[in-house]
CSV table of C-alpha atoms and ligand atoms in Angstrom, one decimal:
chain,number,residue,atom,x,y,z
A,1,MET,CA,-15.4,-12.9,13.9
A,2,SER,CA,-15.4,-10.4,11.1
A,3,THR,CA,-11.9,-9.4,10.1
A,4,LEU,CA,-10.6,-8.8,6.6
A,5,VAL,CA,-7.2,-8.0,5.3
A,6,ILE,CA,-7.1,-5.7,2.3
A,7,GLU,CA,-3.9,-6.5,0.6
A,8,GLY,CA,-2.1,-5.3,-2.6
A,9,SER,CA,-1.4,-8.3,-4.8
A,10,GLN,CA,0.9,-6.6,-7.3
A,11,TRP,CA,3.4,-3.7,-6.9
A,12,GLY,CA,1.1,-1.3,-5.0
A,13,ASP,CA,-1.5,1.2,-6.2
A,14,GLU,CA,-4.0,-1.5,-6.9
A,15,GLY,CA,-6.9,0.5,-5.4
A,16,LYS,CA,-6.6,-0.6,-1.7
A,17,GLY,CA,-7.8,2.8,-0.6
A,18,LYS,CA,-11.0,2.7,-2.7
A,19,ILE,CA,-11.9,-0.8,-1.4
A,20,THR,CA,-11.0,-0.1,2.2
A,21,ASP,CA,-13.3,3.0,2.0
A,22,TYR,CA,-16.0,0.9,0.4
A,23,PHE,CA,-16.0,-1.6,3.2
A,24,ALA,CA,-15.2,1.0,5.9
A,25,GLN,CA,-18.7,2.4,5.7
A,26,GLN,CA,-19.8,-0.7,7.6
A,27,ALA,CA,-16.6,-1.2,9.6
A,28,ASP,CA,-16.1,-0.5,13.3
A,29,VAL,CA,-12.3,-0.4,13.0
A,30,VAL,CA,-9.8,0.2,10.2
A,31,VAL,CA,-6.1,-0.5,10.9
A,32,ARG,CA,-3.0,0.4,9.0
A,33,SER,CA,-0.3,-2.0,10.1
A,34,GLN,CA,2.8,-1.3,8.1
A,35,GLY,CA,4.6,1.2,5.9
A,36,GLY,CA,4.2,4.9,6.3
A,37,ASN,CA,3.7,7.9,4.1
A,38,ASN,CA,5.3,6.1,1.1
A,39,ALA,CA,1.7,4.9,0.6
A,40,GLY,CA,-0.8,7.0,-1.3
A,41,HIS,CA,-4.4,5.8,-1.1
A,42,THR,CA,-6.9,7.6,-3.3
A,43,ILE,CA,-10.5,7.7,-2.2
A,44,THR,CA,-13.2,9.3,-4.3
A,45,ILE,CA,-16.5,10.2,-2.5
A,46,ASN,CA,-19.1,12.0,-4.6
A,47,ASN,CA,-16.4,13.1,-7.0
A,48,GLU,CA,-14.3,14.6,-4.2
A,49,LYS,CA,-10.8,13.1,-4.3
A,50,TYR,CA,-8.8,12.5,-1.2
A,51,ALA,CA,-5.2,11.2,-1.1
A,52,LEU,CA,-4.4,9.5,2.2
A,53,ARG,CA,-0.8,8.7,3.1
A,54,SER,CA,-0.6,7.5,6.7
A,55,ILE,CA,-4.2,7.8,7.9
A,56,PRO,CA,-6.4,4.8,7.4
A,57,SER,CA,-9.2,5.0,4.8
A,58,GLY,CA,-11.9,4.7,7.5
A,59,ILE,CA,-11.3,8.3,8.5
A,60,PHE,CA,-14.4,9.6,6.7
A,61,ASN,CA,-16.8,7.7,8.9
A,62,PRO,CA,-17.3,9.2,12.4
A,63,HIS,CA,-18.3,5.8,13.9
A,64,THR,CA,-15.1,4.0,12.7
A,65,LYS,CA,-12.0,3.7,14.9
A,66,ASN,CA,-8.9,4.4,12.8
A,67,ILE,CA,-5.7,2.8,14.1
A,68,LEU,CA,-2.1,3.3,13.2
A,69,ALA,CA,-0.5,0.1,14.6
A,70,ASN,CA,2.9,-0.7,15.9
A,71,GLY,CA,4.3,-2.0,12.6
A,72,MET,CA,4.0,1.5,11.0
A,73,VAL,CA,6.7,4.1,10.6
A,74,ILE,CA,5.1,7.5,11.2
A,75,ASN,CA,6.3,10.9,10.2
A,76,PRO,CA,4.7,13.1,12.8
A,77,LYS,CA,5.0,16.3,10.8
A,78,GLN,CA,3.4,14.8,7.7
A,79,LEU,CA,0.8,13.0,9.8
A,80,LEU,CA,-0.4,16.3,11.3
A,81,GLU,CA,-0.3,18.0,7.8
A,82,GLU,CA,-2.5,15.2,6.5
A,83,LEU,CA,-4.9,15.5,9.4
A,84,HIS,CA,-5.1,19.3,9.2
A,85,GLY,CA,-5.7,19.0,5.4
A,86,LEU,CA,-8.6,16.7,6.0
A,87,GLU,CA,-10.0,19.0,8.7
A,88,ALA,CA,-9.8,21.9,6.3
A,89,ARG,CA,-12.0,20.0,3.9
A,90,GLY,CA,-14.6,19.4,6.6
A,91,ILE,CA,-13.5,16.0,7.9
A,92,LYS,CA,-13.5,16.9,11.6
A,93,ASP,CA,-15.5,14.2,13.3
A,94,TYR,CA,-13.1,11.2,13.3
A,95,GLN,CA,-11.6,8.7,15.7
A,96,LEU,CA,-7.8,8.2,15.5
A,97,TYR,CA,-5.5,6.0,17.6
A,98,ILE,CA,-1.8,5.7,17.3
A,99,SER,CA,0.3,2.9,18.7
A,100,ASN,CA,2.9,3.8,21.3
A,101,ARG,CA,5.1,1.1,19.7
A,102,ALA,CA,5.2,2.6,16.2
A,103,HIS,CA,8.4,4.2,15.1
A,104,ILE,CA,8.9,7.8,14.0
A,105,VAL,CA,10.4,9.1,10.8
A,106,LEU,CA,12.7,12.0,11.4
A,107,PRO,CA,14.4,14.4,8.9
A,108,TYR,CA,17.7,12.5,8.9
A,109,HIS,CA,15.8,9.4,7.6
A,110,GLU,CA,14.5,11.3,4.6
A,111,ILE,CA,18.0,12.7,3.9
A,112,LEU,CA,19.6,9.3,4.2
A,113,ASP,CA,17.0,7.7,1.9
A,114,GLY,CA,17.9,10.2,-0.8
A,115,ALA,CA,21.6,9.8,-0.2
A,116,TYR,CA,21.5,6.0,-0.4
A,117,GLU,CA,19.6,6.3,-3.7
A,118,GLU,CA,22.2,8.7,-5.1
A,119,TYR,CA,25.1,6.5,-4.1
A,120,LYS,CA,23.5,3.4,-5.6
A,121,GLY,CA,23.4,5.3,-8.9
A,122,SER,CA,22.0,3.1,-11.7
A,123,SER,CA,21.1,0.4,-9.2
A,124,LYS,CA,18.9,2.7,-7.2
A,125,VAL,CA,15.6,1.3,-5.9
A,126,GLY,CA,13.5,4.3,-6.9
A,127,THR,CA,12.2,4.9,-3.4
A,128,THR,CA,9.6,7.5,-2.5
A,129,LYS,CA,12.4,9.2,-0.5
A,130,ARG,CA,10.2,9.4,2.5
A,131,GLY,CA,12.8,7.9,4.8
A,132,ILE,CA,11.0,4.6,5.1
A,133,GLY,CA,14.0,2.3,4.6
A,134,PRO,CA,16.3,4.2,7.0
A,135,CYS,CA,13.6,4.3,9.7
A,136,TYR,CA,13.0,0.6,9.5
A,137,SER,CA,16.8,0.0,9.5
A,138,ASP,CA,17.1,2.0,12.7
A,139,LYS,CA,14.2,0.0,14.2
A,140,ALA,CA,16.1,-3.3,13.4
A,141,ASN,CA,19.3,-1.7,14.6
A,142,ARG,CA,17.6,-0.7,17.9
A,143,ILE,CA,18.4,3.0,17.5
A,144,GLY,CA,14.8,3.9,16.4
A,145,ILE,CA,12.5,6.2,18.4
A,146,ARG,CA,9.0,5.0,19.2
A,147,ILE,CA,5.9,7.1,19.6
A,148,GLY,CA,5.8,6.2,23.3
A,149,ASN,CA,9.3,7.7,23.7
A,150,PHE,CA,8.4,10.6,21.5
A,151,ILE,CA,5.5,11.9,23.5
A,152,ASP,CA,7.6,12.0,26.7
A,153,GLU,CA,9.8,15.1,26.3
A,154,GLU,CA,12.7,13.9,28.5
A,155,ASP,CA,12.7,10.5,26.9
A,156,PHE,CA,12.5,12.0,23.4
A,157,LYS,CA,15.5,14.2,24.0
A,158,ALA,CA,17.6,11.4,25.4
A,159,SER,CA,16.6,9.0,22.6
A,160,LEU,CA,17.4,11.7,20.0
A,161,GLU,CA,20.8,12.4,21.5
A,162,ASP,CA,21.6,8.6,21.4
A,163,ALA,CA,20.3,8.2,17.9
A,164,LEU,CA,22.1,11.3,16.5
A,165,LYS,CA,25.5,10.1,17.9
A,166,ILE,CA,25.3,7.4,15.4
A,167,LYS,CA,23.3,9.0,12.6
A,168,ASN,CA,25.6,12.1,12.5
A,169,LEU,CA,28.6,9.8,12.0
A,170,GLU,CA,26.8,8.1,9.1
A,171,LEU,CA,25.9,11.5,7.6
A,172,LYS,CA,29.5,12.8,8.0
A,173,MET,CA,30.8,9.6,6.3
A,174,LEU,CA,28.5,10.3,3.4
A,175,GLY,CA,29.7,14.0,3.2
A,176,LEU,CA,26.3,15.3,4.4
A,177,ALA,CA,25.4,18.0,6.9
A,178,THR,CA,24.8,16.7,10.4
A,179,PHE,CA,21.8,17.4,12.6
A,180,ASP,CA,21.6,19.3,15.8
A,181,VAL,CA,19.7,17.7,18.7
A,182,ASP,CA,18.0,20.9,19.8
A,183,THR,CA,16.9,22.0,16.3
A,184,ILE,CA,14.9,18.7,15.8
A,185,PHE,CA,13.8,18.5,19.4
A,186,ASN,CA,12.4,22.0,19.5
A,187,GLU,CA,10.4,21.6,16.4
A,188,TYR,CA,9.2,18.0,17.0
A,189,LYS,CA,8.3,18.3,20.7
A,190,GLU,CA,5.5,20.6,19.4
A,191,TYR,CA,4.2,17.8,17.1
A,192,ALA,CA,4.5,15.4,20.0
A,193,LYS,CA,2.2,17.6,22.1
A,194,GLU,CA,-0.5,17.5,19.4
A,195,ILE,CA,-0.2,13.8,18.7
A,196,LYS,CA,-0.2,12.7,22.4
A,197,LYS,CA,-3.9,12.6,22.7
A,198,TYR,CA,-4.2,9.9,20.0
A,199,VAL,CA,-1.5,7.6,21.5
A,200,CYS,CA,-2.4,4.3,23.2
A,201,ASP,CA,-1.6,0.6,23.3
A,202,THR,CA,-3.4,-0.3,20.0
A,203,SER,CA,-2.8,-4.0,20.4
A,204,LEU,CA,-5.1,-4.0,23.4
A,205,LEU,CA,-7.7,-2.0,21.5
A,206,ILE,CA,-7.7,-4.2,18.4
A,207,GLU,CA,-8.0,-7.4,20.5
A,208,GLU,CA,-10.8,-5.9,22.5
A,209,GLU,CA,-12.7,-5.0,19.3
A,210,ILE,CA,-12.2,-8.4,17.7
A,211,GLU,CA,-13.2,-10.2,20.9
A,212,LYS,CA,-16.5,-8.3,20.9
A,213,CYS,CA,-17.1,-9.3,17.2
A,214,SER,CA,-16.6,-5.8,15.8
A,215,LYS,CA,-16.0,-5.6,12.0
A,216,VAL,CA,-12.3,-5.0,11.6
A,217,LEU,CA,-10.5,-4.1,8.4
A,218,PHE,CA,-6.7,-4.2,8.0
A,219,GLU,CA,-5.7,-1.8,5.2
A,220,GLY,CA,-2.5,-3.0,3.6
A,221,ALA,CA,0.0,-0.6,2.1
A,222,GLN,CA,2.2,-1.4,-0.9
A,223,GLY,CA,1.8,-4.9,-2.4
A,224,ALA,CA,3.0,-8.5,-2.3
A,225,MET,CA,5.7,-7.9,-5.0
A,226,LEU,CA,7.1,-5.1,-2.9
A,227,CYS,CA,7.4,-7.2,0.2
A,228,LEU,CA,10.8,-7.1,1.9
A,229,ASP,CA,10.9,-10.9,2.1
A,230,HIS,CA,8.9,-12.1,-0.9
A,231,GLY,CA,9.0,-9.3,-3.4
A,232,THR,CA,11.6,-8.5,-6.1
A,233,TYR,CA,14.4,-7.8,-3.6
A,234,PRO,CA,16.2,-5.4,-3.4
A,235,TYR,CA,13.6,-3.5,-5.5
A,236,VAL,CA,11.1,-3.6,-2.6
A,237,THR,CA,9.9,-1.6,0.3
A,238,SER,CA,11.2,-2.1,3.8
A,239,SER,CA,8.2,-3.8,5.4
A,240,SER,CA,6.0,-6.8,4.7
A,241,PRO,CA,2.6,-6.1,3.3
A,242,ALA,CA,1.7,-9.8,3.6
A,243,ALA,CA,-1.4,-10.8,5.6
A,244,ALA,CA,0.9,-13.1,7.6
A,245,ALA,CA,2.7,-10.0,8.9
A,246,VAL,CA,-0.5,-8.3,10.1
A,247,PRO,CA,-0.6,-10.1,13.5
A,248,VAL,CA,3.0,-9.1,14.4
A,249,ASN,CA,2.4,-5.6,13.1
A,250,CYS,CA,-0.7,-5.2,15.2
A,251,GLY,CA,0.2,-7.3,18.3
A,252,ILE,CA,-2.7,-9.8,17.8
A,253,ALA,CA,-3.0,-13.5,17.4
A,254,PRO,CA,-2.7,-15.0,13.8
A,255,SER,CA,-6.0,-16.8,14.4
A,256,TYR,CA,-7.8,-13.5,14.4
A,257,ILE,CA,-7.3,-13.1,10.7
A,258,LYS,CA,-10.3,-14.5,8.9
A,259,ASP,CA,-10.1,-13.5,5.2
A,260,VAL,CA,-7.6,-11.9,2.9
A,261,LEU,CA,-8.8,-9.9,-0.1
A,262,GLY,CA,-6.1,-9.4,-2.7
A,263,ILE,CA,-6.6,-6.1,-4.6
A,264,CYS,CA,-5.6,-6.5,-8.2
A,265,LYS,CA,-5.7,-4.2,-11.2
A,266,ALA,CA,-7.1,-5.7,-14.4
A,267,TYR,CA,-3.6,-5.0,-15.7
A,268,THR,CA,-0.3,-4.4,-13.9
A,269,THR,CA,1.6,-1.2,-12.9
A,270,ARG,CA,4.8,-0.6,-11.1
A,271,VAL,CA,6.4,2.7,-10.0
A,272,GLY,CA,10.1,2.7,-9.2
A,273,GLU,CA,12.9,0.4,-10.5
A,274,GLY,CA,13.2,-3.3,-10.7
A,275,PRO,CA,12.0,-6.3,-12.8
A,276,PHE,CA,8.6,-6.3,-14.3
A,277,PRO,CA,8.2,-9.3,-16.6
A,278,THR,CA,4.9,-8.2,-18.3
A,279,GLU,CA,5.9,-4.6,-18.8
A,280,ILE,CA,4.8,-3.1,-22.2
A,281,ASP,CA,6.1,0.1,-23.8
A,282,SER,CA,3.8,0.8,-26.7
A,283,ASP,CA,0.8,2.8,-27.7
A,284,VAL,CA,-1.3,0.3,-25.6
A,285,ALA,CA,0.8,1.2,-22.5
A,286,SER,CA,0.2,5.0,-23.1
A,287,TYR,CA,-3.6,4.3,-23.7
A,288,ILE,CA,-3.8,2.5,-20.4
A,289,ARG,CA,-1.7,5.1,-18.5
A,290,GLU,CA,-3.9,8.0,-19.7
A,291,ARG,CA,-7.2,6.2,-19.2
A,292,GLY,CA,-6.2,4.9,-15.8
A,293,HIS,CA,-4.4,8.2,-14.8
A,294,GLU,CA,-1.4,6.1,-13.9
A,295,TYR,CA,0.8,8.6,-12.2
A,296,GLY,CA,2.0,8.2,-8.7
A,297,THR,CA,-0.1,9.6,-5.9
A,298,VAL,CA,3.0,10.4,-3.8
A,299,THR,CA,5.7,11.2,-6.3
A,300,LYS,CA,3.7,11.9,-9.4
A,301,ARG,CA,6.0,9.6,-11.4
A,302,PRO,CA,4.4,8.0,-14.5
A,303,ARG,CA,3.6,4.4,-13.5
A,304,ARG,CA,5.1,1.6,-15.7
A,305,ILE,CA,2.4,-0.4,-17.4
A,306,GLY,CA,2.1,-4.1,-18.2
A,307,TRP,CA,-0.4,-6.9,-18.8
A,308,LEU,CA,-1.9,-8.9,-16.0
A,309,ASP,CA,0.5,-11.4,-14.6
A,310,ALA,CA,-1.2,-14.6,-13.4
A,311,VAL,CA,2.1,-16.1,-12.3
A,312,GLY,CA,2.7,-13.1,-10.0
A,313,LEU,CA,-0.8,-13.3,-8.7
A,314,LYS,CA,-0.6,-17.0,-7.9
A,315,TYR,CA,2.7,-16.3,-6.1
A,316,ALA,CA,1.0,-13.4,-4.2
A,317,ARG,CA,-1.8,-15.7,-3.3
A,318,ARG,CA,0.6,-18.3,-1.9
A,319,VAL,CA,3.0,-16.0,0.0
A,320,SER,CA,0.2,-13.7,1.3
A,321,GLY,CA,-2.6,-16.1,1.9
A,322,ILE,CA,-5.0,-14.3,-0.4
A,323,ASN,CA,-8.4,-16.1,-0.6
A,324,TYR,CA,-10.4,-13.7,-2.6
A,325,LEU,CA,-9.7,-11.1,-5.4
A,326,ALA,CA,-11.1,-7.7,-6.1
A,327,LEU,CA,-10.5,-6.8,-9.7
A,328,MET,CA,-9.9,-3.1,-10.1
A,329,LEU,CA,-9.9,-0.6,-13.0
A,330,LEU,CA,-11.6,-3.0,-15.4
A,331,ASP,CA,-13.2,0.1,-17.1
A,332,VAL,CA,-9.7,1.2,-18.2
A,333,LEU,CA,-9.4,-1.7,-20.6
A,334,SER,CA,-12.5,-0.8,-22.7
A,335,GLY,CA,-11.6,0.0,-26.3
A,336,LEU,CA,-8.7,-2.5,-26.7
A,337,ASP,CA,-9.0,-5.2,-29.5
A,338,GLU,CA,-6.8,-7.6,-27.7
A,339,ILE,CA,-5.9,-8.1,-24.0
A,340,LYS,CA,-3.2,-10.4,-22.8
A,341,ILE,CA,-2.7,-12.4,-19.7
A,342,CYS,CA,0.7,-13.9,-18.7
A,343,CYS,CA,0.1,-17.5,-17.7
A,344,GLY,CA,3.7,-18.7,-17.4
A,345,TYR,CA,7.3,-17.6,-17.6
A,346,SER,CA,10.0,-19.0,-19.9
A,347,LEU,CA,13.3,-19.1,-18.2
A,348,ASP,CA,16.3,-20.3,-20.3
A,349,GLY,CA,13.9,-22.1,-22.6
A,350,LYS,CA,12.1,-23.9,-19.7
A,351,LEU,CA,8.5,-23.1,-18.8
A,352,ILE,CA,8.0,-22.2,-15.2
A,353,ASP,CA,5.0,-21.1,-13.2
A,354,TYR,CA,6.6,-19.5,-10.2
A,355,VAL,CA,8.4,-16.2,-9.5
A,356,PRO,CA,12.2,-16.8,-9.3
A,357,ALA,CA,14.1,-15.3,-6.3
A,358,THR,CA,16.9,-13.5,-8.0
A,359,ILE,CA,16.9,-10.4,-10.1
A,360,LYS,CA,19.2,-12.1,-12.6
A,361,GLU,CA,16.6,-14.7,-13.3
A,362,LEU,CA,13.7,-12.3,-13.1
A,363,ASN,CA,15.4,-10.1,-15.7
A,364,LYS,CA,15.7,-13.1,-18.0
A,365,VAL,CA,12.1,-14.5,-17.8
A,366,LYS,CA,9.9,-14.1,-20.9
A,367,PRO,CA,6.2,-14.0,-20.3
A,368,VAL,CA,4.1,-16.6,-22.0
A,369,TYR,CA,0.8,-15.0,-22.9
A,370,ILE,CA,-2.7,-16.0,-23.7
A,371,SER,CA,-4.6,-13.6,-25.9
A,372,MET,CA,-8.1,-12.5,-25.0
A,373,LYS,CA,-10.6,-10.6,-27.1
A,374,GLY,CA,-11.3,-7.1,-25.7
A,375,TRP,CA,-14.6,-5.1,-25.6
A,376,MET,CA,-15.4,-1.6,-26.9
A,377,GLU,CA,-18.3,-0.6,-24.5
A,378,ASP,CA,-17.8,1.9,-21.7
A,379,ILE,CA,-18.5,-0.1,-18.6
A,380,SER,CA,-18.1,2.7,-16.0
A,381,ASN,CA,-21.8,2.7,-15.2
A,382,VAL,CA,-22.4,-1.1,-15.2
A,383,LYS,CA,-24.0,-2.2,-11.9
A,384,SER,CA,-23.9,-6.0,-12.2
A,385,PHE,CA,-21.8,-8.8,-13.6
A,386,GLU,CA,-24.6,-9.8,-16.0
A,387,GLU,CA,-24.5,-6.3,-17.6
A,388,LEU,CA,-20.8,-6.5,-18.5
A,389,PRO,CA,-19.9,-7.2,-22.1
A,390,GLU,CA,-19.5,-10.9,-22.9
A,391,ASN,CA,-15.7,-10.6,-23.4
A,392,ALA,CA,-15.3,-8.7,-20.1
A,393,LYS,CA,-17.1,-11.6,-18.4
A,394,ILE,CA,-14.8,-14.1,-20.1
A,395,TYR,CA,-11.8,-12.1,-19.0
A,396,VAL,CA,-12.9,-12.1,-15.3
A,397,ARG,CA,-13.6,-15.8,-15.4
A,398,LYS,CA,-10.2,-16.5,-17.0
A,399,ILE,CA,-8.4,-14.7,-14.2
A,400,GLU,CA,-10.3,-16.8,-11.6
A,401,GLU,CA,-9.3,-19.9,-13.5
A,402,LEU,CA,-5.7,-19.0,-13.8
A,403,THR,CA,-5.2,-17.9,-10.2
A,404,ASN,CA,-7.6,-20.4,-8.7
A,405,THR,CA,-9.1,-17.5,-6.7
A,406,LYS,CA,-12.7,-16.2,-6.7
A,407,VAL,CA,-13.3,-12.6,-7.8
A,408,VAL,CA,-15.7,-11.1,-5.3
A,409,LEU,CA,-15.6,-7.5,-6.4
A,410,ILE,CA,-15.2,-5.7,-9.7
A,411,SER,CA,-14.4,-2.0,-9.8
A,412,VAL,CA,-15.4,0.0,-12.8
A,413,GLY,CA,-14.4,3.5,-11.7
A,414,PRO,CA,-12.9,5.5,-8.8
A,415,ASN,CA,-16.2,6.3,-7.1
A,416,ARG,CA,-17.7,4.3,-4.3
A,417,THR,CA,-20.8,3.6,-6.4
A,418,GLN,CA,-18.7,2.2,-9.3
A,419,THR,CA,-18.3,-1.1,-7.4
A,420,ILE,CA,-19.9,-4.4,-8.3
A,421,GLU,CA,-20.1,-6.8,-5.4
A,422,LEU,CA,-20.4,-10.4,-6.6
A,423,GLU,CA,-20.2,-12.0,-3.2
A,424,LYS,CA,-20.6,-10.6,0.3
A,425,ILE,CA,-17.4,-11.3,2.3
A,426,PHE,CA,-17.5,-8.6,4.9
B,1,GDP,P1,-3.8,2.2,-3.6
B,1,GDP,O1,-2.4,2.8,-3.2
B,1,GDP,O2,-3.8,0.7,-3.7
B,1,GDP,O3,-4.8,2.7,-2.6
B,1,GDP,O4,-4.1,2.8,-5.0
B,1,GDP,P2,-3.9,4.3,-5.5
B,1,GDP,O5,-5.0,5.1,-4.9
B,1,GDP,O6,-2.5,4.7,-5.4
B,1,GDP,O7,-4.2,4.1,-7.1
B,1,GDP,C1,-5.4,3.6,-7.6
B,1,GDP,C2,-5.9,4.7,-8.5
B,1,GDP,O8,-7.0,4.2,-9.3
B,1,GDP,C3,-6.6,5.9,-7.8
B,1,GDP,O9,-6.4,7.1,-8.6
B,1,GDP,C4,-8.0,5.5,-7.7
B,1,GDP,O10,-8.9,6.6,-7.6
B,1,GDP,C5,-8.2,4.9,-9.0
B,1,GDP,N1,-9.2,3.8,-9.1
B,1,GDP,C6,-9.5,2.9,-8.2
B,1,GDP,N2,-10.4,2.0,-8.7
B,1,GDP,C7,-10.7,2.4,-9.9
B,1,GDP,C8,-11.5,1.8,-11.0
B,1,GDP,O11,-12.1,0.8,-10.9
B,1,GDP,N3,-11.4,2.5,-12.2
B,1,GDP,C9,-10.7,3.6,-12.4
B,1,GDP,N4,-10.8,4.2,-13.6
B,1,GDP,N5,-9.9,4.2,-11.4
B,1,GDP,C10,-9.9,3.5,-10.2
B,2,IMO,P1,0.6,2.1,-1.9
B,2,IMO,O1,0.2,1.8,-0.5
B,2,IMO,C1,3.5,1.8,-5.2
B,2,IMO,C2,7.7,1.5,-4.1
B,2,IMO,C3,8.6,2.7,-4.5
B,2,IMO,C4,9.9,2.0,-4.7
B,2,IMO,C5,9.9,0.9,-3.5
B,2,IMO,C6,10.6,1.3,-2.3
B,2,IMO,O2,0.1,3.4,-2.4
B,2,IMO,O3,0.3,1.0,-2.9
B,2,IMO,P2,10.1,3.0,-0.3
B,2,IMO,O4,9.8,4.5,-0.3
B,2,IMO,O5,8.9,2.3,0.2
B,2,IMO,O6,11.4,2.7,0.3
B,2,IMO,O7,10.2,2.6,-1.9
B,2,IMO,O8,8.5,0.7,-3.2
B,2,IMO,N1,6.5,1.9,-3.3
B,2,IMO,C7,5.3,1.9,-3.8
B,2,IMO,N2,4.8,1.7,-5.0
B,2,IMO,N3,2.6,2.0,-4.2
B,2,IMO,C8,3.0,2.2,-2.9
B,2,IMO,O9,2.2,2.3,-1.9
B,2,IMO,C9,4.4,2.2,-2.6
B,2,IMO,N4,5.2,2.4,-1.6
B,2,IMO,C10,6.4,2.2,-1.9
B,2,IMO,O10,8.1,3.3,-5.6
B,2,IMO,O11,9.8,1.2,-5.9
B,3,MG,MG1,-1.1,4.2,-3.9
C-alpha cells in the first residue's frame, strides 16, 4: 500500500501545494478531502506559477486522477473559473472526479461569512470570506446542498427552496438583502450541467485505487493549528485538516492511511487573527516576509511572521499523527546572524511543553527560545544535505531532535527542482 497524507503542521501556507506536486509526478491519485477555496496552493513548474484553490495539485499530470472528496465544500462557480483558467494556460489533459457527497458553497454563504465577521468586530476570525464556515454550518445543520442534489435540476431547486426558507430569515435578521430562488437556480443550474460529467461516488474510486496498490496522495488544506477541534479555537477554519479526518472525509477505512508527512516552514506564519506565541514584529520579520513573499495567495494579506515553534510542532505531530517532516523555505533564512526556535512555553511562571486549549492561556504564554547561529550563504541551488552550510545542517538536526520527527525533505525554493529528498517515503 502506498498512501501518503500531506498535512500542514502550522497555520497553513507551509508549502503543501509544492510538495504535493513534487510527489504527484509519480502518483496515480491525488485527493483533496477537506476545506474549499479558502486554500491557496502555489505550484511553480519551470518558473511558471499556478495558484490552485479547490483543484488538487496533481492536475498537471495527465496520468493522475484528481479527486475532490466528500469532506470538501465546493464553490461551483469558482471551481469552473479555476478549471477554465488552467485550460487557458494549456492544462487541458487532466482527470477530475468530484464526490456526489461534497457540499456546495452558494452566494449566501459568502455573504453570511462577511456578515458574521463584521458583527464579531474586534473578535473577528479573519476568515477568507469564501463562505466556508457558513457552508459547513449548513452541512451540520442538515440544510446543506450536496453535489449529488445539485446536478439533478429538480432536486437542486427543491433543496434550494428549503434552504432559502431558513437562510433568508437569517439574512433578514442581520439586516441583509435576501436571495431569490430563481436567480440562484437559473445561474447555478448552468454550472451544474458543466460539473455533472466529473461527479461520481469517489469513496468507491479511492478504495478501488488503494486496493490495487496505486500510489495515492491526500493533499491537506490549512494546517493542524487551524483545525476546528485541535487548533486555536475559535480562530480556526471549519474543517479538520488532521490525517485522522481523512478517512471520514474520503469514505475509506483508517487502516488505508500509511504515512503522514507534516509540511513545516523553517519559521512560522499565520494569516488571520488569533494567538501566535512566537510572532515577531521587527526588522527580522520584514526580512523574512519579503524574502519568503509572505503575502496570502487567496486574500493577499501580509502574513504574520514568527520563529519556528517546536511546541506547536510536537502538538501537531500528536494530534495529527505526523510521522515525517518536510522542512520548507529554508532558503529564506539565509543572511540571518541568529535564528531562534521555541522549545517551551512559560505560562504563569510555569514551564509547559504543550499547547493550552484556551485563548486566554494562549495569549499569556511566553515562548522559551534556544538561539541558533545562522548562515550567510545562498542555498537556493543546493542539491544535497551535505552541501548545506554547517549551521543550516545543525538547524535541521535540532528541529528533528526537538520534535522527535525525521526530516525527509528540505525545500530551498519554490521550483520542483529546489527539493532535497533525504529519504524516499513515497
Ligand atoms: P500551501 O497553502 O501550503 O500550499 O502554501 P502556499 O502556496 O500558500 O505558500 C507557500 C509559498 O511558498 C508559495 O508561494 C510557494 O511558491 C513558496 N515556496 C514553497 N516552498 C518554498 C521554498 O522552499 N522556498 C521558497 N523561497 N518559497 C517556497
Ligand atoms: P492553505 O490550504 C492559511 C485561515 C484564515 C482564517 C481562518 C478561518 O492555503 O494552507 P476560513 O475562511 O477558513 O473560515 O478562515 O483560517 N485560513 C488559512 N490560512 N492557509 C490556508 O489554506 C487557510 N485557509 C483558511 O486566514 O484565519
Ligand atoms: Mg496557501
